[in-house]
Short mmCIF file of C-alpha atoms and ligand atoms in Angstrom, two decimals:
data_model
loop_
_atom_site.label_atom_id
_atom_site.label_comp_id
_atom_site.label_asym_id
_atom_site.label_seq_id
_atom_site.Cartn_x
_atom_site.Cartn_y
_atom_site.Cartn_z
CA UNK C 14 84.47 110.48 103.55
CA UNK C 15 87.31 109.16 105.26
CA UNK C 16 90.39 111.43 103.53
CA UNK C 17 93.55 112.13 105.67
CA UNK C 18 96.78 113.97 104.85
CA UNK C 19 100.27 113.64 106.30
CA UNK C 20 101.95 116.92 105.44
CA UNK C 21 105.51 118.02 106.63
CA UNK C 22 105.50 121.19 108.21
CA UNK C 23 109.13 122.21 108.22
CA UNK C 24 112.16 122.08 105.10
CA UNK C 25 111.38 118.43 104.36
CA UNK C 26 112.74 115.16 105.77
CA UNK C 27 110.45 114.99 109.05
CA UNK C 28 110.11 111.42 109.32
CA UNK C 29 106.65 111.76 107.35
CA UNK C 30 107.63 108.33 105.76
CA UNK C 31 107.20 106.27 108.81
CA UNK C 32 103.80 107.82 109.92
CA UNK C 33 102.42 107.05 106.51
CA UNK C 34 104.00 103.31 106.82
CA UNK C 35 101.65 103.47 110.12
CA UNK C 36 98.55 104.84 109.05
CA UNK C 37 98.73 103.34 105.29
CA UNK C 38 97.72 99.89 106.48
CA UNK C 39 94.48 101.08 106.92
CA UNK C 40 94.13 102.63 103.94
CA UNK C 41 92.34 101.52 100.83
CA UNK C 42 94.76 104.42 98.77
CA UNK C 43 97.70 106.25 99.56
CA UNK C 44 98.35 109.00 96.95
CA UNK C 45 101.45 111.06 96.19
CA UNK C 46 100.41 113.84 94.92
CA UNK C 47 103.60 116.26 94.17
CA UNK C 48 107.59 116.39 94.17
CA UNK C 49 109.19 113.09 92.85
CA UNK C 50 112.78 111.41 93.11
CA UNK C 51 113.94 114.17 95.17
CA UNK C 52 111.77 112.81 98.00
CA UNK C 53 113.46 110.39 100.42
CA UNK C 54 111.40 108.64 102.62
CA UNK C 55 112.58 106.01 104.69
CA UNK C 56 111.19 103.74 106.71
CA UNK C 57 112.10 100.78 108.58
CA UNK C 58 109.47 97.41 107.68
CA UNK C 59 110.29 94.47 109.28
CA UNK C 60 112.48 93.13 105.96
CA UNK C 61 114.86 96.34 107.31
CA UNK C 62 115.16 99.58 106.31
CA UNK C 63 113.89 100.96 102.77
CA UNK C 64 114.21 104.61 101.49
CA UNK C 65 111.59 105.30 98.98
CA UNK C 66 111.67 108.05 96.38
CA UNK C 67 108.87 107.87 93.99
CA UNK C 68 106.70 105.16 95.16
CA UNK C 69 104.11 106.23 97.85
CA UNK C 70 105.10 104.92 101.01
CA UNK C 71 101.55 102.46 101.04
CA UNK C 72 103.39 99.98 98.72
CA UNK C 73 105.07 98.38 102.15
CA UNK C 74 101.44 97.24 102.96
CA UNK C 75 99.79 94.14 100.62
CA UNK C 76 95.99 95.65 100.53
CA UNK C 77 97.05 99.17 99.89
CA UNK C 78 96.23 101.08 96.02
CA UNK C 79 99.12 102.99 95.76
CA UNK C 80 98.85 105.98 93.06
CA UNK C 81 101.29 108.64 91.87
CA UNK C 82 99.14 111.22 90.95
CA UNK C 83 99.27 113.89 88.19
CA UNK C 84 100.97 116.25 90.51
CA UNK C 85 103.85 114.49 90.48
CA UNK C 86 107.56 114.53 88.14
CA UNK C 87 108.75 110.96 87.57
CA UNK C 88 112.11 109.89 86.45
CA UNK C 89 111.40 106.92 84.51
CA UNK C 90 114.48 104.99 85.24
CA UNK C 91 115.16 105.50 88.59
CA UNK C 92 111.45 104.86 89.07
CA UNK C 93 111.76 101.23 87.13
CA UNK C 94 114.82 100.81 89.53
CA UNK C 95 112.63 101.32 92.63
CA UNK C 96 109.92 99.13 91.92
CA UNK C 97 112.36 96.58 91.30
CA UNK C 98 113.47 96.99 94.88
CA UNK C 99 110.28 96.96 96.61
CA UNK C 100 109.14 93.31 94.12
CA UNK C 101 112.21 91.99 95.54
CA UNK C 102 111.08 92.02 98.96
CA UNK C 103 108.03 90.15 97.61
CA UNK C 104 105.78 92.80 97.68
CA UNK C 105 103.85 92.26 93.94
CA UNK C 106 102.90 96.09 92.42
CA UNK C 107 100.97 94.86 89.35
CA UNK C 108 97.88 95.67 90.32
CA UNK C 109 98.72 98.15 93.17
CA UNK C 110 100.34 100.65 91.58
CA UNK C 111 98.98 103.53 89.39
CA UNK C 112 100.73 106.25 87.69
CA UNK C 113 98.95 109.19 86.21
CA UNK C 114 99.11 109.67 82.39
CA UNK C 115 99.59 113.36 83.18
CA UNK C 116 102.75 112.75 85.20
CA UNK C 117 105.74 115.00 84.17
CA UNK C 118 108.61 112.66 82.96
CA UNK C 119 112.26 113.79 83.98
CA UNK C 120 114.42 113.00 80.74
CA UNK C 121 117.95 112.73 80.93
CA UNK C 122 117.85 116.42 79.40
CA UNK C 123 116.43 117.72 82.89
CA UNK C 124 119.31 116.33 84.68
CA UNK C 125 121.73 118.03 82.58
CA UNK C 126 119.55 121.43 82.92
CA UNK C 127 119.20 121.19 86.74
CA UNK C 128 123.01 119.95 87.48
CA UNK C 129 124.17 123.25 85.27
CA UNK C 130 121.85 125.55 87.19
CA UNK C 131 123.55 124.11 90.59
CA UNK C 132 127.00 125.15 88.99
CA UNK C 133 125.70 128.65 88.66
CA UNK C 134 124.99 131.87 90.66
CA UNK C 135 121.49 131.08 91.35
CA UNK C 136 122.05 127.67 92.79
CA UNK C 137 119.40 126.63 95.52
CA UNK C 138 121.23 123.35 96.47
CA UNK C 139 118.84 121.01 94.58
CA UNK C 140 118.86 117.44 95.13
CA UNK C 141 120.03 117.04 91.20
CA UNK C 142 117.14 115.19 90.33
CA UNK C 143 115.74 117.56 87.55
CA UNK C 144 112.61 118.27 89.54
CA UNK C 145 113.03 122.36 88.90
CA UNK C 146 113.78 121.87 84.91
CA UNK C 147 110.75 119.23 84.92
CA UNK C 148 108.06 121.32 86.35
CA UNK C 149 109.10 124.36 84.36
CA UNK C 150 108.88 122.47 81.23
CA UNK C 151 105.48 121.37 82.02
CA UNK C 152 104.24 125.13 83.12
CA UNK C 153 106.08 126.23 79.79
CA UNK C 154 103.92 123.50 77.98
CA UNK C 155 106.80 121.81 76.32
CA UNK C 156 107.12 119.07 78.67
CA UNK C 157 107.14 115.19 78.31
CA UNK C 158 104.23 113.44 80.02
CA UNK C 159 103.86 109.53 81.25
CA UNK C 160 101.19 109.22 78.30
CA UNK C 161 104.11 110.12 75.56
CA UNK C 162 106.10 107.15 76.73
CA UNK C 163 103.58 104.77 75.57
CA UNK C 164 103.60 105.78 71.82
CA UNK C 165 106.61 106.53 69.23
CA UNK C 166 105.66 109.43 67.70
CA UNK C 167 104.06 111.10 70.84
CA UNK C 168 107.58 110.59 72.39
CA UNK C 169 109.73 111.87 69.33
CA UNK C 170 107.23 114.92 68.99
CA UNK C 171 107.22 115.70 72.80
CA UNK C 172 111.11 115.40 72.93
CA UNK C 173 111.78 117.58 69.82
CA UNK C 174 109.38 120.28 71.55
CA UNK C 175 111.45 120.49 74.54
CA UNK C 176 114.94 120.61 72.83
CA UNK C 177 113.88 122.93 70.68
CA UNK C 178 113.33 125.41 73.45
CA UNK C 179 115.93 124.35 76.23
CA UNK C 180 118.82 123.50 73.77
CA UNK C 181 120.28 127.27 74.03
CA UNK C 182 120.44 126.77 77.90
CA UNK C 183 122.85 124.22 77.13
CA UNK C 184 126.40 123.34 75.92
CA UNK C 185 126.17 120.07 74.28
CA UNK C 186 122.99 119.21 71.98
CA UNK C 187 120.75 116.44 73.77
CA UNK C 188 120.47 113.40 71.79
CA UNK C 189 117.21 113.05 70.82
CA UNK C 190 117.27 109.21 69.60
CA UNK C 191 119.20 107.87 72.53
CA UNK C 192 116.64 109.40 75.02
CA UNK C 193 113.79 108.30 72.76
CA UNK C 194 115.05 104.83 72.83
CA UNK C 195 115.70 104.65 76.57
CA UNK C 196 112.64 106.52 77.16
CA UNK C 197 110.28 104.37 75.25
CA UNK C 198 111.29 100.68 76.55
CA UNK C 199 110.71 102.41 80.02
CA UNK C 200 107.49 103.29 79.03
CA UNK C 201 106.50 99.87 77.74
CA UNK C 202 107.98 98.58 81.05
CA UNK C 203 105.49 101.25 82.85
CA UNK C 204 102.34 100.60 81.01
CA UNK C 205 100.71 98.07 82.97
CA UNK C 206 100.84 101.03 86.07
CA UNK C 207 99.72 103.97 83.73
CA UNK C 208 96.29 104.79 83.56
CA UNK C 209 94.08 108.34 84.44
CA UNK C 210 94.26 108.75 88.22
CA UNK C 211 92.24 111.65 88.65
CA UNK C 212 89.37 109.63 87.42
CA UNK C 213 90.50 106.33 89.47
CA UNK C 214 90.17 108.60 92.83
CA UNK C 215 87.22 110.50 91.83
CA UNK C 216 85.49 106.90 91.82
CA UNK C 217 87.48 105.96 95.25
CA UNK C 218 85.90 109.26 96.77
CA UNK C 219 82.59 108.29 95.58
CA UNK C 220 82.55 104.86 97.14
CA UNK C 221 83.79 106.55 100.51
CA UNK C 222 87.18 104.49 100.39
CA UNK C 223 89.95 105.56 102.76
CA UNK C 224 92.22 107.84 100.80
CA UNK C 225 95.82 108.90 102.44
CA UNK C 226 97.15 111.97 100.52
CA UNK C 227 101.25 111.77 101.50
CA UNK C 228 103.23 114.91 101.18
CA UNK C 229 106.71 115.06 100.23
CA UNK C 230 109.08 117.83 101.29
CA UNK C 231 107.51 120.39 103.78
CA UNK C 232 105.50 123.43 103.90
CA UNK C 233 108.63 126.09 104.08
CA UNK C 234 109.76 124.44 100.69
CA UNK C 235 106.33 125.21 99.13
CA UNK C 236 107.01 126.49 95.79
CA UNK C 237 104.81 129.76 96.32
CA UNK C 238 104.51 129.78 100.22
CA UNK C 239 107.83 128.76 101.29
CA UNK C 240 111.13 130.71 101.34
CA UNK C 241 111.07 131.74 97.83
CA UNK C 242 113.71 130.93 95.77
CA UNK C 243 115.06 128.69 98.32
CA UNK C 244 111.99 125.90 97.72
CA UNK C 245 111.41 122.98 95.58
CA UNK C 246 109.01 123.45 92.32
CA UNK C 247 105.72 121.46 93.73
CA UNK C 248 102.98 122.79 96.14
CA UNK C 249 104.10 121.13 99.39
CA UNK C 250 101.23 122.39 101.63
CA UNK C 251 97.57 121.18 101.65
CA UNK C 252 96.74 123.56 98.97
CA UNK C 253 98.93 120.88 96.26
CA UNK C 254 96.61 118.15 97.17
CA UNK C 255 93.75 119.01 94.79
CA UNK C 256 95.19 120.23 91.66
CA UNK C 257 97.94 117.63 92.44
CA UNK C 258 95.48 114.38 92.45
CA UNK C 259 93.23 116.55 89.86
CA UNK C 260 90.34 116.65 92.38
CA UNK C 261 88.49 119.36 94.55
CA UNK C 262 88.10 117.97 97.89
CA UNK C 263 89.81 119.03 101.30
CA UNK C 264 90.89 116.21 103.67
CA UNK C 265 88.97 115.81 107.15
CA UNK C 266 92.29 114.87 109.07
CA UNK C 267 95.35 116.57 108.49
CA UNK C 268 98.52 115.55 110.26
CA UNK C 269 101.35 118.09 110.20
CA UNK C 270 104.67 116.86 111.09
CA UNK C 271 107.10 118.41 112.66
CA UNK C 272 110.73 117.26 113.98
CA UNK C 273 111.40 118.50 118.13
CA UNK C 274 113.89 120.50 116.32
CA UNK C 275 114.42 121.65 112.57
CA UNK C 276 116.43 120.50 110.09
CA UNK C 277 117.11 122.28 106.54
CA UNK C 278 119.39 120.90 103.44
CA UNK C 279 120.26 122.64 100.71
CA UNK C 280 120.66 126.57 100.74
CA UNK C 281 118.36 129.32 101.96
CA UNK C 282 117.67 130.99 105.15
CA UNK C 283 116.90 128.95 108.95
CA UNK C 284 116.39 131.33 111.54
CA UNK C 285 116.76 128.99 114.05
CA UNK C 286 120.00 127.06 112.80
CA UNK C 287 122.46 126.13 115.19
CA UNK C 288 126.05 126.54 113.69
CA UNK C 289 127.98 125.66 116.80
CA UNK C 290 128.47 122.43 118.88
CA UNK C 291 124.98 121.58 119.49
CA UNK C 292 124.32 121.74 116.05
CA UNK C 293 126.46 119.04 115.22
CA UNK C 294 125.28 117.24 118.34
CA UNK C 295 121.93 117.14 116.55
CA UNK C 296 123.15 115.83 113.51
CA UNK C 297 125.23 113.14 114.62
CA UNK C 298 122.58 112.17 117.32
CA UNK C 299 119.45 112.63 114.88
CA UNK C 300 121.53 110.83 111.73
CA UNK C 301 120.85 114.48 109.87
CA UNK C 302 122.19 113.03 106.67
CA UNK C 303 120.09 113.31 103.39
CA UNK C 304 117.97 110.73 102.51
CA UNK C 305 118.40 110.99 98.65
CA UNK C 306 121.37 112.93 98.99
CA UNK C 307 123.42 111.98 101.80
CA UNK C 308 124.46 115.54 102.20
CA UNK C 309 124.67 116.81 105.78
CA UNK C 310 121.64 118.40 107.31
CA UNK C 311 121.37 121.71 109.05
CA UNK C 312 120.44 121.68 112.40
CA UNK C 313 118.44 123.96 115.07
CA UNK C 314 115.87 124.80 117.44
CA UNK C 315 112.37 124.13 116.42
CA UNK C 316 110.54 127.31 115.20
CA UNK C 317 107.28 127.03 116.75
CA UNK C 318 106.19 130.25 114.98
CA UNK C 319 106.70 129.41 111.83
CA UNK C 320 104.88 126.59 112.58
CA UNK C 321 101.92 128.32 114.03
CA UNK C 322 102.05 129.92 110.43
CA UNK C 323 102.10 126.78 108.11
CA UNK C 324 99.65 125.16 110.53
CA UNK C 325 97.13 127.81 109.86
CA UNK C 326 97.67 127.86 106.09
CA UNK C 327 97.42 123.86 105.60
CA UNK C 328 94.27 123.48 107.91
CA UNK C 329 96.17 121.12 109.99
CA UNK C 330 94.07 119.30 112.36
CA UNK C 331 96.76 117.45 114.69
CA UNK C 332 100.41 117.88 114.97
CA UNK C 333 102.47 114.80 114.65
CA UNK C 334 106.53 115.41 116.97
CA UNK C 335 108.68 113.14 115.84
CA UNK C 336 112.36 112.44 116.82
CA UNK C 337 111.71 113.86 120.37
CA UNK C 338 114.56 111.29 121.64
CA UNK C 339 117.07 112.59 120.21
CA UNK C 340 116.50 116.15 122.36
CA UNK C 341 117.50 113.57 125.67
CA UNK C 342 120.55 114.86 127.34
CA UNK C 343 120.57 117.89 125.95
CA UNK C 344 119.83 120.22 128.98
CA UNK C 345 118.49 123.62 128.67
CA UNK C 346 116.29 123.26 125.46
CA UNK C 347 115.19 126.27 122.97
CA UNK C 348 111.92 127.18 121.32
CA UNK C 349 111.82 129.59 118.59
CA UNK C 350 108.98 131.71 119.62
CA UNK C 351 109.20 134.72 117.40
CA UNK C 352 111.86 137.29 116.02
CA UNK C 353 113.35 140.18 116.96
CA UNK C 354 111.18 143.31 116.02
CA UNK C 355 108.97 141.76 113.61
CA UNK C 356 105.24 142.22 114.62
CA UNK C 357 103.23 140.44 111.90
CA UNK C 358 100.96 137.10 112.58
CA UNK C 359 102.84 135.76 109.08
CA UNK C 360 106.18 135.07 107.64
CA UNK C 361 107.81 137.78 104.78
CA UNK C 362 107.42 136.76 101.79
CA UNK C 363 110.30 138.52 100.75
CA UNK C 364 113.77 136.74 101.02
CA UNK C 365 116.01 139.40 102.19
CA UNK C 366 113.83 139.88 105.02
CA UNK C 367 113.32 136.48 105.66
CA UNK C 368 117.14 135.71 106.01
CA UNK C 369 117.38 138.87 108.22
CA UNK C 370 115.14 137.62 111.24
CA UNK C 371 116.36 137.15 114.27
CA UNK C 372 114.77 134.34 116.70
CA UNK C 373 113.31 134.93 120.30
CA UNK C 374 113.50 131.84 122.06
CA UNK C 375 111.91 130.56 124.82
CA UNK C 376 113.90 128.21 127.40
CA UNK C 377 112.71 124.89 128.48
CA UNK C 378 113.77 122.77 130.78
CA UNK C 379 115.27 119.04 129.04
CA UNK C 380 115.31 115.48 130.21
CA UNK C 381 118.51 113.24 130.52
CA UNK C 382 116.63 109.94 130.49
CA UNK C 383 116.67 107.56 127.19
CA UNK C 384 112.98 107.84 125.84
CA UNK C 385 113.52 105.86 122.74
CA UNK C 386 111.91 102.44 124.21
CA UNK C 387 109.07 104.39 125.76
CA UNK C 388 105.53 102.88 123.99
CA UNK C 389 103.55 105.48 125.63
CA UNK C 390 102.81 109.10 126.00
CA UNK C 391 102.51 108.76 130.10
CA UNK C 392 105.79 106.95 130.61
CA UNK C 393 107.49 110.40 129.26
CA UNK C 394 109.29 112.72 131.71
CA UNK C 395 107.76 115.41 132.81
CA UNK C 396 110.09 117.98 131.00
CA UNK C 397 108.99 116.16 127.64
CA UNK C 398 105.57 116.28 128.35
CA UNK C 399 105.75 120.46 129.20
CA UNK C 400 107.37 120.81 126.44
CA UNK C 401 104.55 118.92 124.03
CA UNK C 402 102.06 120.89 126.11
CA UNK C 403 103.96 124.28 124.88
CA UNK C 404 104.12 123.64 121.65
CA UNK C 405 100.37 122.56 121.00
CA UNK C 406 99.33 125.67 122.95
CA UNK C 407 101.75 128.07 120.82
CA UNK C 408 100.65 126.64 118.02
CA UNK C 409 96.98 125.86 118.54
CA UNK C 410 96.94 122.66 117.24
CA UNK C 411 96.76 119.35 119.16
CA UNK C 412 99.69 116.90 119.48
CA UNK C 413 97.90 113.96 118.24
CA UNK C 414 100.89 111.66 117.86
CA UNK C 415 104.68 111.61 118.86
CA UNK C 416 107.64 109.48 117.98
CA UNK C 417 110.91 108.58 119.86
CA UNK C 418 112.49 106.10 117.35
CA UNK C 419 112.65 104.56 113.54
CA UNK C 420 110.50 101.23 114.34
CA UNK C 421 107.03 101.14 113.40
CA UNK C 422 105.96 100.70 117.19
CA UNK C 423 107.85 103.82 118.36
CA UNK C 424 104.97 106.49 117.61
CA UNK C 425 102.19 107.16 119.99
CA UNK C 426 98.62 108.42 119.37
CA UNK C 427 96.59 110.49 121.47
CA UNK C 428 94.15 113.25 120.85
CA UNK C 429 96.37 115.78 122.57
CA UNK C 430 99.65 116.02 125.05
CA UNK C 431 99.17 114.40 127.90
CA UNK C 432 98.44 116.85 130.67
CA UNK C 433 100.33 116.79 134.36
P1 LIG P 3 114.50 120.22 94.51
O1 LIG P 3 113.89 119.52 95.05
O2 LIG P 3 116.04 119.15 94.08
O3 LIG P 3 114.29 120.94 93.26
O4 LIG P 3 115.48 121.09 95.53
C1 LIG P 3 114.97 122.46 95.93
C2 LIG P 3 115.08 122.74 97.34
O5 LIG P 3 114.41 121.72 98.15
C3 LIG P 3 116.70 122.13 97.68
O6 LIG P 3 117.16 123.36 98.91
C4 LIG P 3 116.48 120.66 98.16
O7 LIG P 3 117.83 120.31 99.45
C5 LIG P 3 115.20 120.63 98.95
N1 LIG P 3 114.35 119.12 99.10
C6 LIG P 3 113.93 118.85 98.20
N2 LIG P 3 113.38 117.68 98.00
C7 LIG P 3 113.69 117.33 99.35
C8 LIG P 3 113.60 116.57 100.61
O8 LIG P 3 112.67 115.57 100.27
N3 LIG P 3 113.90 116.73 101.92
C9 LIG P 3 114.35 118.06 102.28
N4 LIG P 3 114.94 118.97 101.24
C10 LIG P 3 114.49 118.75 100.37
#
């Protein structure tokens, strides 16, 4: 069965959207299986830049069916805006968008709860899209689900149940009647898209359709495997694909995406962060500002030790290294290859130890040329090729894709980094 996945290997924002955009042209299905409006997949199709939050990136290709599977959370109002934005470009979604009837629904109450949490001492620097509280309600069995939006009584029951448990966490009581009216109206607009997507995908697998699973955020933000508690609330590693789509499957091709450097938005430890002028240079040159919140991203060197760990966990078969062009003109480059005194093969589970990690770097020579207009691996400067080779040797996964710019054509595909 021709199944593949594109997963972030860092703290999100690795440039997955662009790769999914390139690869989904040849897919029958493009599936989001976790996360929600916290994602910001920026793509530059011929009509100009577009940022997708809920919708799978395959919506930009007319033949691809796009699935928002059951592991996702969705804010119906924002989702409707996004659908309208895409359809404005002449891309009709009527028969190409399928939303799971089991998706967890973010209500205005969840936005209030998220914002409230972020004002307190236990903040994690969330995107304030209500993601944490929506997932929490799912697992506390008081969540609102997409199917509830289609029925007056079911929605009333679901809202009353959630409010009865959460009211004590809020200073003002949520207005159930107002939420009901807004969400029911949104439900009617979404009705044509809502279905049992697990069954749909099971049938697609049986028919050997080509399915691409599009990850959001990155492995280091995984709710269990990542830098807990400074993580998102979903399963961002390959382990999330099966439960998030409701199927037993492991994609044959798992493309793990990493920038040639590293960024993080929100709070939490980041061992290779650069708090000096070079961090600022990376931010400016790489345009490192959040696609969802506009926040400046924290920037630093690539951490190959962490990358190797998450590649093992997710069974990554090929690496995609993005934004290599941003490193032009940086002089000597550093790559993280371990941490002082840390002898374990994995990463520490406890956040205190993780925060104390001091990186060990290897210096590698940089290059000055502008490489953003190059269109093949063999044209890259020798030092850029050597860096790619070092990455694949260290991580023990071949570099299959390299990207040097935002345009669709600025990605090279190979079976591994070029030698020589
Ligand atoms: P939440 O997902 O909004 O609850 O935020 C939890 C953490 O994940 C925060 O540090 C966010 O900045 C981070 N986060 C969530 N979504 C993304 C993303 O798409 N890119 C990068 N960071 C993200």
